[in-house]
Amino acid sequence: MSFGALSTFRDYAAAKLDDHLRQALRCARLLSGEQMWFRVNERSNSVGNLLLHLRGNVAQWIVAGIGGRSFERDRPAEFARRHPLPTEQLVADLESTVSDARRIISGLSDARLAEPVSIQGYDTTVVAAVFHVVEHFAFHTGQIVWATKVLLNVDLSLYDAHGRRLDARNAAP
């Protein structure tokens, strides 16, 4: 990648994390406490579990794995939790973690992006780790949006009929 491309990647990755976070949290705030922890079946995750999981993933891969901060993750507990946590606690924890991740991503040098790193047992590069987190966040945000539509029978109106974002952001869908 050229230096301009790396700068664009950093900016875009941070912006997409914000976009996905905003969508996921909008959904979380629409749901009741009971709906936040509803599971269709035992093989499915609740929105609450997905928010816990997103926080764990971002913290492990970006904040700890790239940023060097200490973080102990209990990944199975993210999915196993059945006792509800307050929505605002989940929201605040995820917002704080994504904010830390954005600062870390925005501060990465071109050289650092190319460096090898080992996270969660995977040998990868910093740029690939950032890409993984953004892609992973997008995947689960889609699940959260879908669950919210199913639970509330609402049109969340993220895009207009022509595929343009309704919040007027320029990031491509």
XYZ file of C-alpha atoms in Angstrom:
173
model
C 0.000 0.000 0.000
C 1.140 3.536 -0.647
C 1.388 5.988 2.220
C -1.797 7.734 1.066
C -3.626 4.424 0.956
C -2.601 3.594 4.521
C -3.832 6.949 5.770
C -7.117 6.394 3.945
C -7.355 2.897 5.442
C -6.859 4.222 8.986
C -9.478 6.935 8.526
C -11.972 4.612 6.849
C -11.540 1.822 9.406
C -12.126 4.239 12.286
C -15.155 5.774 10.535
C -16.701 2.374 9.803
C -16.292 1.312 13.433
C -18.186 4.459 14.411
C -20.903 3.764 11.823
C -21.402 0.190 12.993
C -21.312 1.227 16.643
C -23.969 3.871 16.049
C -26.241 1.343 14.292
C -25.774 -1.324 16.971
C -26.369 1.085 19.841
C -29.400 2.650 18.174
C -30.916 -0.819 18.087
C -29.932 -1.602 21.674
C -31.607 1.568 22.903
C -34.851 0.647 21.124
C -35.107 -2.743 22.819
C -36.532 -3.448 26.261
C -34.356 -5.227 28.799
C -36.176 -8.470 28.083
C -35.759 -8.065 24.318
C -32.022 -7.332 24.740
C -31.500 -10.803 26.190
C -34.031 -12.747 24.102
C -32.676 -15.771 22.226
C -34.592 -17.424 19.409
C -33.046 -20.720 20.496
C -30.003 -21.992 22.391
C -27.822 -21.820 19.281
C -28.566 -18.123 18.774
C -27.199 -15.100 20.584
C -29.116 -12.269 22.154
C -28.352 -8.654 21.295
C -26.911 -8.324 24.814
C -24.532 -11.233 24.180
C -23.501 -9.729 20.843
C -22.685 -6.378 22.479
C -20.572 -8.162 25.111
C -18.857 -10.121 22.346
C -18.137 -7.028 20.236
C -16.581 -5.293 23.224
C -14.436 -8.361 23.931
C -13.295 -8.637 20.320
C -12.403 -4.953 19.932
C -10.647 -4.880 23.302
C -8.637 -8.041 22.623
C -7.657 -7.306 19.034
C -7.193 -3.533 18.978
C -6.879 -2.189 22.517
C -4.710 -5.032 23.843
C -3.357 -6.787 20.752
C -2.310 -3.640 18.904
C -2.453 -0.960 21.606
C -0.580 -3.021 24.180
C -2.996 -2.479 27.060
C -3.722 -5.250 29.488
C -6.992 -7.078 28.894
C -8.178 -10.461 30.133
C -10.941 -11.848 27.954
C -13.380 -14.620 28.772
C -14.808 -15.189 25.297
C -17.101 -18.115 26.232
C -18.698 -15.966 28.964
C -19.678 -13.370 26.348
C -21.997 -15.945 24.796
C -22.961 -17.860 27.946
C -24.353 -14.920 29.919
C -28.070 -15.281 30.608
C -28.495 -12.810 33.464
C -29.196 -9.391 32.001
C -26.901 -6.435 32.395
C -28.419 -2.965 32.105
C -28.462 -1.729 28.507
C -26.759 1.534 29.435
C -23.858 -0.382 31.008
C -23.421 -2.433 27.827
C -23.649 0.740 25.723
C -21.154 2.678 27.856
C -18.642 -0.186 27.914
C -18.801 -0.691 24.151
C -18.643 3.050 23.412
C -15.573 3.424 25.618
C -13.820 0.437 24.043
C -14.537 1.595 20.476
C -13.364 5.106 21.369
C -10.068 3.662 22.628
C -9.784 1.546 19.471
C -10.386 4.559 17.210
C -7.589 6.481 18.934
C -5.245 3.522 18.568
C -6.124 2.983 14.894
C -5.816 6.687 14.073
C -2.389 6.813 15.691
C -0.887 3.833 13.857
C 2.118 4.671 11.720
C 2.493 3.189 8.261
C 5.362 1.047 9.543
C 3.309 -0.205 12.495
C 0.442 -1.233 10.199
C 2.811 -3.586 8.377
C 4.212 -5.186 11.546
C 3.441 -8.781 12.463
C 1.321 -9.404 15.544
C -0.089 -12.470 17.291
C -3.618 -12.110 18.674
C -5.940 -14.813 20.000
C -3.562 -17.444 18.664
C -3.481 -15.975 15.138
C -0.297 -14.725 13.508
C -1.247 -11.752 11.368
C -0.305 -8.144 10.693
C -1.597 -5.000 12.353
C -3.436 -3.919 9.184
C -5.086 -7.349 8.896
C -6.080 -7.247 12.572
C -7.746 -3.852 12.108
C -9.528 -5.155 9.006
C -10.682 -8.226 10.934
C -12.179 -6.114 13.724
C -14.072 -3.812 11.349
C -15.362 -6.777 9.331
C -16.319 -8.687 12.494
C -18.102 -5.640 13.920
C -20.054 -5.221 10.669
C -21.118 -8.875 10.701
C -22.542 -8.725 14.210
C -24.077 -5.284 13.648
C -26.091 -6.864 10.847
C -27.296 -9.527 13.266
C -28.268 -6.849 15.798
C -30.165 -4.854 13.163
C -31.963 -7.996 11.985
C -32.891 -9.025 15.541
C -34.226 -5.533 16.256
C -36.383 -5.592 13.131
C -37.750 -9.019 14.072
C -38.414 -8.133 17.706
C -39.965 -4.718 17.074
C -41.348 -5.013 13.528
C -39.726 -1.675 12.631
C -38.053 -0.219 9.571
C -34.804 1.228 10.860
C -34.412 3.343 7.709
C -30.635 3.194 7.427
C -30.684 3.905 3.664
C -33.141 5.492 1.243
C -34.640 3.740 -1.799
C -31.543 4.657 -3.850
C -29.083 3.178 -1.342
C -27.945 6.529 0.066
C -27.353 6.779 3.777
C -30.103 8.716 5.482
C -27.718 10.240 8.021
C -25.818 11.908 5.115
C -22.461 10.314 5.916
C -20.154 9.832 2.958
C -18.786 6.402 3.875
C -19.829 3.905 1.228
C -22.340 1.273 2.358
